[in-house]
Structures are given as C-alpha cells and as structure tokens.
Amino acid sequence: MAEQRTIERLVIFGATGDLAERMLLPSLYYLDADKLLPDGLRIVGSARSKLDHDAFVAKVHDVLKRRVEGLAEGVWDRFSQRLDYCPADVTRAEGLKQLADHLGAASTIFYLALSPSLYGDVCRALDEAGLACGDCRIVLEKPLGHDLASSRAINAEVAAVFEERRVFRVDHYLGKETVQNLLALRFANTLFEPLWNNLAIDHVQITVAETEGVGDRWPYYDEYGALRDMVQNHMLQLLCLVAMEPPPDAGADSVRDEKVKVLKSLKPFAAPAAQQLSVRGQYKAGVVEGKQVKSYLEEKGSESSTETFVALRADIDNWRWAGVPFFLRTGKRLPERRTQIVIQFKALPHLIFGERAGDDVVANRLVIDLQPDEDISLLLMNRRPGLAGTRLQALPLSLSLDDGGRRRIAYERLLLDVIHDNPALFVRRDEVELAWAWIDGIADSWSDVAAQPKPYAAGSWGPAGAFALMERSGRAWLDE
Ligand code: NDP
Ligand code: BG6
C-alpha cells in the first residue's frame, strides 16, 4: 500500500458560518494549544464572502477571543501563522481555480461546513478543478439527506468522486468523550456483559433533553424536525452503542459492522401500531429555567406542523434484545439539559425479607449521564443500619467522570481523527442509509395518519402522550 502523506492543508468550506465559528475554529485552536496539529498544517478558510487574508485572520482572532477560554497570545501567534483565506463559490469548478492554484499538489482535507444540498455540486466541482486528488479526504456534516432517497442521492454523488475510505461523515455525538466511554464501560468490564440482555434488562431509556428553543434556526429546523434532526443520527448512534454485540476489536469497521447489525434488527414501524409507539410534540410558550419563552410558532411567525419533541418505542428484533423496549425521547424547551441513558434491570424474582421490606425495593438501574454531568451510577439495594427488622434502601454507587479539566469540544477529537485518517468515529454510508430507512417508516406512519404534533408547554417534559407511551407497558420515565 502506498504510504500516506501527512496532511498539509485543511480547507474549511463555509469558514464564515456558524459551525466554523462555534466548533471548528475553537477546536483547531485547542488542538494547536496542545501541540497536536502537524507542524506544517495550514488552515484555509473559504466562503463566497470576499475577505482578504488580513480580514480573515482578524475575524478568526475576534471569534476565538469570544469562544475560547483564556486565549493565549503565544498560541494565537502560532495558530494565526497557519491561516489563509481563499474566496470561492465552491459549487462551480471555475470558482475553485484560485483555490486550486493556492493548494497546488498539497495533500488536503476538505471540510464541508455547508448545506448538504450543495455536497453533490461541490464534489463535482472539486473533481473538475483537479482538487480531488488520491489522498485528499472529505468531511461531510449532517443532515445527510432528508430521507433515504435523498441520502442515497447525496452519497452517490459523493461516491462518484471520493471512494468511501476518504469520506468522513460527522456525527458529533461520537466525538464526545462520554459517548466513547460507553464502549469502555461495556467492553472493558466483565461485570456488565453477562447481564446485558433480555434475561436481566427490563428496558432502556435514552433521553436527549435541551432547554434551548429553535430560535432563528427555524429555516433549517422546520424542514427537519426532532425526528430527523436528532433521532436519525445522534440518538440512533447511542442506541447502537448500547445494543451492539461485542466487536472483535475497536477498529473502525469492526465497530461499524456491529452497529449496522443493530440498525438492521430495528423493527420497522407500521402505520396502525405507530400511533401507539410514537409521540410528536411542539412547544408552546412557557417558562424555562425561570425565563418566559416564546412558542415555536411565534419564533417562526407562521403555522407549522414540525415536531420539536419526539418520544418513541424502538424494538430490536434479535436474540439479545427480544422483548426489551428501547424508549427514546428528545425535545427542545424541556425543563433541563440532560443526555442520559438508563439501563433498567428487571425486578427481583423473589423477596426473602418480608412484606414490609418489599415497599422499599427498587429494581437495579444503571444510569449513564453524558451531559451536562458526566457520571455513571449503579442503583443498588442495601439494608438500612439499625436493630429494627430488615428495612431496605436504594443507594447509588457513583463514578464521576469529571476530572476537573476542560471538557473537550467533540470536534477536537473528530478533527484530529480525520487528520490521522482514523474513521472509527465517523458514520459509514450503510449506517446512515439504514438509519434513514427506519426513520422513513416513522415519518411515513405519521403522514399516513396525518398526525399533528401535540402541544406542550415550554419547560415541561413534553406532551401527555410521552408518559402514556411508557405507562401502557407499565413503565415510567426516570424523572416521573
Ligand atoms: P451557516 O449558514 O451559518 O454557514 C454556511 C457557510 O457556507 C457560510 O460560511 C457561507 O458563506 C458558506 N457558503 C454558502 N454557500 C456557499 C457556496 N456556494 N460556496 C462557498 N461557500 C458557501 O451554516 P452552519 O455553519 O450552521 O452549517 C453548516 C453545516 O453544518 C450544515 O450542514 C449544518 O447542517 C451543519 N451543522 C451545523 C451545526 C451548527 O451548530 N451550526 C450543528 C450540526 C451540523 P458565504 O455566504 O460567504 O458563502
Ligand atoms: C445538532 C442538532 O446536531 O445537535 C441541534 O442539529 C442540537 O438541534 C444539537 O441542538 C445538540 O448537540 P449537543 O452537543 O449540544 O447535545
């Protein structure tokens, strides 16, 4: 195999946009601060805006002063030396001429911080401009399509220019330290694996709750809604990491092969049952974290049937998980920010301590908090100390993952992995398409029954149906 050249250029298409400002530029700065960027790496910003080199460097400086904790002038001096800017309309080959002259034969990463509707045109233009050379890599942002058909179309247009090993599809949840820790928890302990199945586990809950509203992102959000914005990608990735079989090793394809098997085992949604299995909501005005906030419709200024909340029951049809429902719930304007996975173990088969003790018994539960807190807690039953008869109590055995250091931005890990050509934390084409196939079933079932989202007050845990979804199977969300 030909030896990989060290990456010499990172081109950010969309360098003046929100993602670059909030995530990419601060992440690159932090990597440079930790001396993790290759020495000669140059970072080339690109967008249609006609900025010159000095104006771009000044803009980045301004961004970092706002976004980075304690900008160090020494690091900034080094980082600023890496920066270049090259204006381009990246959808036309002729628009890329100046960039092509600038890059020459450098081995390059193209980061497409652009609307995915442009990806096909951009790949064609890169090819025609002679920029899609053998060891170049391309990084794609979500959402990759709106459904299976559009996702396949984008993937096919990209594949016509870049073979799969050079395509890095971002799901930033995979870059989060705590999400990667799920694999360590499962596969670096002997304790859990024998119990990680339908013999011991009653059900699994995955919650991604946000206090933020949609705000001025509604032009994007209104087309997608919570199902496509969060469930199709981040939440299904979490589900896969919880549900997958042990891979033979932690290599990129070993892990992705196992995730694919889970996606293939997801029971498809069919219209009549779907109403029992999923709930859509849309936030009204309300109070979140003590502040009065507007409804989604007020933010948008017109009617909309887009959901800002979704709760659903997923079933995985395989030997390990048959009969163990996975309850997924995500929404904007919920009472607190919380990303949490709850593994609820089964109730005791028989209680030996008498009836009184039975009132206090709670089934064991493993709670994995991913954000804002990072900890793992195992709820265990104990005997209350004292001379009276046996009374029991549930106590959590907790492991805090917060080491007091700065919490890294997920994009730091991901950018470093693209630079080092490690695709393990990126989503393979078959994964993204299988996820869309399952999501399409849910979206179709909603359109079949013309299901409108149910209203919920901002600051609440979503519409009543989300609670009924659990109650119907005799279960409850952890916060109830
Ligand atoms: P923005 O609208 O903020 O930025 C878009 C950028 O693309 C701008 O720099 C714009 O600059 C540039 N651009 C648009 N058209 C062209 C063109 N034809 N040629 C060259 N440059 C162009 O978008 P975001 O930064 O929010 O999002 C970018 C991508 O990241 C999207 O795929 C989004 O879904 C994804 N994403 C964003 C997140 C976020 O937090 N913002 C989170 C997760 C994913 P100019 O107008 O000067 O050309
Ligand atoms: C993005 C979604 O992918 O993830 C946003 O488009 C959402 O709507 C965000 O707010 C949540 O990410 P995090 O890292 O803040 O949990």
XYZ file of C-alpha atoms and ligand atoms in Angstrom:
544
model
C 0.000 0.000 0.000
C 1.266 3.480 -0.859
C 2.467 5.386 2.204
C 0.028 8.078 3.382
C 1.341 11.587 3.031
C 0.995 13.850 6.079
C -1.928 16.185 5.611
C -0.661 19.616 4.579
C -3.874 21.626 4.188
C -7.252 21.717 5.917
C -9.730 23.667 3.816
C -12.927 24.742 5.585
C -15.680 25.479 3.088
C -18.174 27.611 4.998
C -15.439 29.175 7.155
C -17.566 32.258 7.876
C -20.569 30.219 9.074
C -21.930 29.271 12.463
C -20.404 25.779 12.692
C -16.922 27.078 11.874
C -17.259 29.862 14.419
C -18.689 27.835 17.286
C -16.971 24.486 16.803
C -14.283 24.133 14.142
C -12.056 27.166 14.730
C -12.081 26.877 18.553
C -11.369 23.123 18.268
C -8.436 23.708 15.940
C -7.084 26.370 18.280
C -7.268 23.998 21.266
C -5.527 21.249 19.274
C -2.776 23.687 18.364
C -2.509 24.797 22.002
C -1.900 21.135 22.918
C 0.629 20.859 20.051
C -1.492 18.186 18.371
C -1.644 19.716 14.880
C 1.007 18.618 12.361
C 3.766 21.235 12.158
C 3.258 22.277 8.574
C -0.553 22.133 8.545
C -2.174 25.223 7.023
C -5.847 26.032 7.611
C -7.504 27.619 4.601
C -10.879 29.286 5.149
C -13.192 29.578 2.186
C -16.658 31.013 1.515
C -18.163 33.305 -1.112
C -17.548 36.399 1.065
C -14.727 38.450 -0.389
C -12.366 38.703 2.551
C -8.629 39.206 2.203
C -6.076 37.322 4.291
C -5.767 40.005 6.985
C -9.527 40.458 7.329
C -9.989 36.696 7.777
C -7.217 36.457 10.371
C -8.749 39.408 12.252
C -12.167 37.737 12.092
C -10.794 34.458 13.465
C -8.995 36.350 16.241
C -12.258 38.022 17.165
C -14.113 34.669 17.123
C -11.515 32.982 19.325
C -11.474 35.846 21.829
C -15.191 35.186 22.325
C -15.195 31.407 22.089
C -12.000 30.174 23.713
C -11.272 30.082 27.438
C -8.160 32.174 28.100
C -6.793 32.792 24.612
C -3.011 32.558 24.941
C -1.199 35.079 22.743
C 1.725 32.678 22.174
C -0.620 30.006 20.830
C -2.547 32.563 18.806
C 0.721 33.727 17.154
C 1.437 30.153 16.057
C -2.181 29.453 15.078
C -2.561 32.681 13.071
C 0.518 31.760 11.007
C -1.411 28.723 9.781
C -4.382 30.726 8.487
C -5.152 31.588 4.882
C -8.355 32.627 3.146
C -9.457 31.992 -0.394
C -12.903 33.218 -1.550
C -14.751 30.740 -3.747
C -18.162 29.654 -4.894
C -17.473 26.007 -4.253
C -20.299 24.723 -6.399
C -18.523 25.745 -9.665
C -15.164 24.440 -10.856
C -14.193 27.867 -12.222
C -14.948 29.290 -8.760
C -12.267 26.964 -7.377
C -9.479 27.991 -9.727
C -7.832 30.408 -7.303
C -8.034 27.789 -4.558
C -6.524 25.149 -6.861
C -3.575 27.467 -7.629
C -3.204 28.129 -3.923
C -3.234 24.464 -2.889
C -1.101 23.035 -5.678
C -0.445 19.335 -5.097
C -0.830 19.521 -1.315
C -2.478 16.634 0.437
C -5.724 18.188 1.659
C -8.784 17.689 3.874
C -11.903 19.429 2.570
C -14.336 20.119 5.413
C -17.791 20.870 4.004
C -19.340 23.138 6.665
C -22.066 23.861 4.132
C -25.641 22.905 3.478
C -25.703 19.226 2.428
C -27.811 20.236 -0.590
C -24.512 21.560 -2.039
C -22.432 18.409 -1.460
C -23.007 16.862 -4.887
C -22.123 20.088 -6.727
C -19.097 20.661 -4.523
C -17.694 17.156 -5.163
C -18.161 17.549 -8.919
C -16.534 20.997 -8.839
C -13.584 19.702 -6.787
C -13.109 16.902 -9.292
C -13.290 19.189 -12.328
C -10.877 21.629 -10.697
C -8.404 18.743 -10.185
C -8.640 19.055 -6.396
C -9.969 15.597 -5.554
C -6.502 14.012 -5.675
C -5.706 10.481 -4.448
C -5.015 11.105 -0.779
C -7.398 14.016 -0.189
C -10.207 13.472 2.330
C -13.647 14.972 2.537
C -15.638 15.658 5.701
C -19.429 15.835 5.493
C -21.770 17.346 8.053
C -25.249 16.225 8.989
C -28.057 16.039 7.967
C -27.101 13.780 5.091
C -30.407 13.982 3.320
C -33.999 14.346 4.413
C -34.969 10.716 3.849
C -33.464 7.530 2.449
C -33.836 8.558 -1.202
C -32.172 11.963 -0.779
C -29.472 10.479 1.432
C -28.684 7.832 -1.174
C -28.551 10.514 -3.861
C -26.053 12.629 -1.888
C -23.939 9.579 -1.007
C -23.896 8.504 -4.649
C -22.784 11.956 -5.829
C -20.006 11.971 -3.245
C -19.005 8.379 -4.095
C -18.659 9.302 -7.777
C -15.627 11.400 -6.780
C -14.370 10.114 -3.406
C -14.168 6.447 -2.520
C -15.687 5.539 0.866
C -12.354 5.338 2.731
C -11.815 9.033 2.007
C -15.282 10.121 3.201
C -15.706 11.159 6.864
C -19.373 11.643 7.856
C -19.638 13.558 11.108
C -21.996 12.728 13.936
C -20.545 14.950 16.632
C -22.008 12.750 19.409
C -19.389 10.144 18.529
C -16.686 12.707 19.298
C -17.940 13.207 22.847
C -15.662 11.671 25.475
C -18.626 10.277 27.405
C -20.092 8.578 24.340
C -16.780 6.876 23.624
C -16.741 5.829 27.257
C -19.847 3.733 26.623
C -17.656 1.278 24.736
C -15.158 1.185 27.589
C -17.933 0.643 30.113
C -19.358 -2.238 28.148
C -16.243 -3.907 26.859
C -13.559 -3.157 29.454
C -15.575 -4.629 32.339
C -16.612 -8.227 32.780
C -19.336 -7.165 35.176
C -21.979 -5.952 32.755
C -21.726 -8.096 29.651
C -23.314 -11.287 31.117
C -26.296 -9.168 32.236
C -26.547 -7.043 29.089
C -29.505 -8.840 27.535
C -33.189 -9.660 27.836
C -32.655 -12.056 30.750
C -31.634 -9.262 33.104
C -32.711 -5.986 31.488
C -36.319 -4.811 31.535
C -35.970 -1.803 29.236
C -33.645 1.009 28.169
C -34.389 4.749 28.165
C -32.422 7.274 26.115
C -33.179 10.940 26.738
C -31.643 13.930 24.964
C -33.338 16.956 26.512
C -32.492 20.543 25.625
C -33.638 23.781 27.250
C -32.826 25.824 24.129
C -35.555 26.574 21.617
C -35.185 26.530 17.856
C -34.845 30.336 17.728
C -33.572 31.662 14.417
C -32.570 28.172 13.187
C -36.160 27.562 12.110
C -35.488 27.815 8.316
C -33.408 24.633 8.664
C -35.295 23.075 11.544
C -38.789 23.460 10.155
C -37.883 21.192 7.254
C -36.417 18.502 9.517
C -37.979 18.451 12.994
C -36.772 16.491 16.008
C -37.052 13.079 14.334
C -34.639 13.904 11.511
C -32.509 16.410 13.439
C -31.795 14.218 16.471
C -33.206 10.683 16.314
C -31.910 9.718 12.862
C -28.329 10.421 13.883
C -27.325 11.130 17.488
C -29.960 9.018 19.216
C -29.650 6.026 16.920
C -25.886 6.137 17.402
C -26.387 5.979 21.179
C -28.862 3.127 20.761
C -26.388 1.227 18.588
C -23.562 1.624 21.098
C -25.796 0.310 23.882
C -27.250 -2.553 21.852
C -24.409 -3.815 19.659
C -22.638 -7.134 20.102
C -19.016 -7.079 21.299
C -16.864 -6.374 18.239
C -13.676 -8.416 17.788
C -11.607 -5.255 18.234
C -12.112 -1.495 18.391
C -11.157 -0.992 14.738
C -13.331 1.256 12.595
C -15.015 -1.448 10.568
C -15.354 -3.899 13.451
C -17.379 -1.373 15.441
C -19.322 -0.101 12.445
C -20.201 -3.644 11.327
C -21.788 -4.275 14.735
C -23.720 -1.002 14.643
C -25.044 -1.911 11.213
C -26.363 -5.231 12.560
C -28.339 -3.356 15.222
C -29.808 -0.984 12.625
C -30.803 -3.985 10.510
C -32.569 -5.517 13.523
C -34.702 -2.478 14.335
C -38.319 -3.475 13.981
C -39.869 -1.365 11.223
C -42.678 0.992 12.130
C -46.005 0.236 10.530
C -48.852 2.734 10.379
C -51.576 1.369 12.689
C -49.180 0.477 15.531
C -47.115 3.620 15.054
C -49.629 5.784 16.892
C -49.128 3.620 19.965
C -45.368 3.641 19.573
C -44.516 7.281 18.929
C -45.478 10.764 20.093
C -44.787 14.095 18.409
C -44.930 17.402 20.234
C -44.425 21.093 19.559
C -43.640 23.615 22.300
C -45.961 26.427 23.237
C -44.940 29.470 25.273
C -43.812 28.702 28.804
C -41.121 29.159 31.396
C -37.704 27.524 31.052
C -35.031 27.973 33.725
C -37.056 30.842 35.214
C -37.431 32.748 31.930
C -40.617 33.265 29.924
C -40.035 31.961 26.380
C -41.985 32.069 23.115
C -43.721 29.225 21.377
C -42.163 27.613 18.299
C -44.866 29.160 16.116
C -44.123 32.634 17.490
C -40.426 32.124 16.718
C -41.252 31.065 13.199
C -44.028 33.602 12.701
C -46.319 31.226 10.794
C -48.103 27.883 11.032
C -46.057 24.701 11.152
C -46.655 21.034 11.808
C -42.986 20.330 12.556
C -42.298 18.461 15.789
C -39.881 19.875 18.359
C -40.311 16.803 20.574
C -40.447 13.123 19.841
C -40.787 10.097 22.086
C -40.903 6.597 20.680
C -40.532 2.952 21.457
C -37.961 1.047 19.416
C -37.786 -2.741 19.437
C -34.720 -4.648 18.373
C -35.599 -7.974 16.835
C -32.654 -10.148 17.759
C -31.795 -12.783 20.381
C -30.196 -10.395 22.840
C -32.926 -7.778 22.895
C -36.190 -9.543 22.062
C -38.814 -8.213 24.489
C -36.660 -5.308 25.763
C -38.121 -1.999 24.555
C -35.828 0.984 24.000
C -37.666 4.226 24.816
C -36.194 7.282 23.081
C -37.147 10.857 23.889
C -35.748 14.185 22.710
C -37.032 17.716 22.616
C -36.356 21.424 22.660
C -37.516 23.659 25.511
C -37.620 20.877 28.088
C -37.068 21.670 31.769
C -33.372 20.803 31.849
C -30.447 19.905 29.653
C -29.859 16.215 30.026
C -28.413 13.475 27.863
C -28.879 10.235 29.715
C -29.069 6.513 29.150
C -30.920 4.396 31.700
C -30.475 0.637 31.747
C -33.357 -0.608 33.867
C -32.781 -4.104 35.207
C -35.625 -6.497 35.962
C -37.409 -6.636 39.307
C -36.334 -9.189 41.919
C -37.771 -12.612 41.143
C -38.499 -13.237 44.847
C -38.139 -11.216 48.058
C -36.866 -13.017 51.153
C -37.110 -10.067 53.584
C -40.833 -9.999 54.253
C -43.632 -7.752 53.064
C -42.570 -4.533 54.854
C -39.168 -4.569 53.207
C -40.855 -5.008 49.849
C -42.172 -1.423 49.916
C -38.625 -0.105 49.656
C -37.332 -2.394 46.960
C -36.372 -0.828 43.661
C -35.009 -2.783 40.717
C -31.313 -2.176 39.966
C -30.636 0.567 37.484
C -27.536 1.757 35.660
C -27.746 5.461 34.804
C -25.210 6.845 32.382
C -25.240 10.651 32.349
C -23.497 12.006 29.277
C -24.182 15.737 29.708
C -24.156 18.194 31.360
C -22.918 15.908 34.162
C -20.633 13.064 33.225
C -21.183 10.216 35.555
C -22.224 6.627 35.821
C -24.323 5.468 38.691
C -25.496 1.992 39.630
C -28.517 1.867 41.910
C -28.063 -0.944 44.446
C -30.244 -2.151 47.316
C -28.804 -2.088 50.836
C -30.003 -2.819 54.336
C -30.706 0.265 56.456
C -28.417 0.144 59.504
C -30.113 -0.471 62.853
C -31.526 -3.073 65.173
C -35.102 -2.965 63.913
C -36.313 -5.550 61.399
C -34.830 -5.529 57.938
C -35.591 -2.333 56.040
C -34.018 -1.803 52.678
C -32.822 1.287 50.865
C -31.626 2.040 47.359
C -28.248 3.766 47.161
C -26.342 4.827 44.068
C -22.796 3.669 43.534
C -21.440 6.608 41.563
C -18.446 7.165 39.363
C -17.885 10.762 38.342
C -16.029 11.142 35.057
C -15.420 14.831 35.599
C -11.691 15.200 36.267
C -11.998 18.950 36.762
C -10.190 19.654 33.479
C -11.582 21.488 30.461
C -14.230 19.441 28.711
C -13.049 18.999 25.157
C -15.261 20.011 22.247
C -16.365 16.843 20.405
C -14.945 18.307 17.186
C -11.399 18.308 18.612
C -11.376 14.506 18.652
C -13.061 14.315 15.235
C -10.739 16.798 13.511
C -7.703 15.027 14.932
C -9.038 11.681 13.695
C -9.542 12.990 10.147
C -6.008 14.369 10.184
C -4.739 10.939 11.303
C -7.002 9.134 8.838
C -8.879 7.242 11.541
C -12.529 6.737 10.521
C -13.696 4.832 13.634
C -15.788 7.714 14.984
C -17.351 8.569 11.625
C -20.531 7.157 10.149
C -20.262 4.718 7.265
C -22.557 5.001 4.253
C -24.544 1.845 5.065
C -25.113 3.054 8.630
C -26.529 6.369 7.549
C -28.782 4.786 4.935
C -30.121 2.073 7.275
C -30.877 4.736 9.856
C -32.823 6.699 7.241
C -34.745 3.616 6.148
C -36.020 3.132 9.716
C -36.750 6.845 10.194
C -38.691 6.925 6.899
C -41.017 4.254 8.349
C -41.815 6.517 11.294
C -42.231 9.653 9.150
C -44.487 7.740 6.725
C -46.626 6.400 9.544
C -47.121 9.954 10.785
C -48.142 11.214 7.362
C -50.465 8.209 6.872
C -52.487 9.129 9.944
C -51.963 12.879 9.398
C -50.630 13.055 12.957
C -50.173 16.663 14.063
C -47.717 17.364 16.877
C -49.355 17.658 20.283
C -48.732 20.931 22.141
C -46.606 21.002 25.276
C -45.709 23.933 27.498
C -42.094 25.055 27.211
C -40.454 23.931 30.434
C -42.436 20.677 30.666
C -41.344 17.126 29.778
C -43.391 17.066 26.570
C -46.985 16.121 25.780
C -49.004 13.738 27.945
C -48.689 11.064 25.265
C -44.984 10.690 26.106
C -45.941 9.494 29.584
C -48.743 7.302 28.261
C -46.238 5.652 25.893
C -44.434 4.318 28.967
C -47.485 3.704 31.103
C -49.043 1.425 28.510
C -46.245 -1.050 29.188
C -46.298 -0.467 32.969
C -43.120 1.630 32.978
C -42.227 5.273 33.642
C -39.545 7.776 32.611
C -36.884 8.141 35.268
C -37.850 11.745 36.120
C -41.535 10.932 36.778
P -24.251 28.752 8.012
O -25.422 29.122 7.176
O -24.017 29.501 9.284
O -22.923 28.904 7.155
C -22.834 28.463 5.822
C -21.461 28.808 5.286
O -21.390 28.349 3.941
C -21.136 30.289 5.251
O -19.763 30.452 5.561
C -21.395 30.674 3.796
O -20.628 31.805 3.497
C -20.914 29.404 3.085
N -21.483 29.163 1.746
C -22.799 29.054 1.427
N -22.928 28.794 0.099
C -21.673 28.719 -0.413
C -21.144 28.497 -1.720
N -21.919 28.277 -2.776
N -19.805 28.495 -1.864
C -18.992 28.723 -0.786
N -19.432 28.950 0.445
C -20.758 28.953 0.649
O -24.361 27.187 8.282
P -23.793 26.350 9.517
O -22.379 26.744 9.754
O -24.745 26.447 10.649
O -23.917 24.852 8.998
C -23.023 24.284 8.083
C -23.229 22.772 8.048
O -23.011 22.231 9.329
C -24.629 22.335 7.666
O -24.529 21.100 7.041
C -25.306 22.138 9.010
O -26.407 21.273 8.939
C -24.163 21.504 9.759
N -24.290 21.603 11.213
C -24.265 22.811 11.821
C -24.353 22.888 13.199
C -24.279 24.185 13.893
O -24.224 24.140 15.131
N -24.256 25.315 13.190
C -24.509 21.665 14.040
C -24.501 20.441 13.284
C -24.382 20.432 11.925
P -20.938 32.787 2.238
O -22.382 33.142 2.341
O -19.982 33.896 2.434
O -20.630 31.983 1.036
C -27.321 19.145 16.472
C -28.749 19.492 16.231
O -26.905 18.124 15.613
O -27.180 18.697 17.820
C -29.221 20.563 17.197
O -28.882 19.992 14.901
C -28.968 20.136 18.628
O -30.612 20.834 17.021
C -27.526 19.684 18.794
O -29.221 21.252 19.468
C -27.317 19.068 20.171
O -25.952 18.824 20.359
P -25.309 18.863 21.813
O -23.882 18.506 21.579
O -25.493 20.289 22.300
O -26.063 17.900 22.637
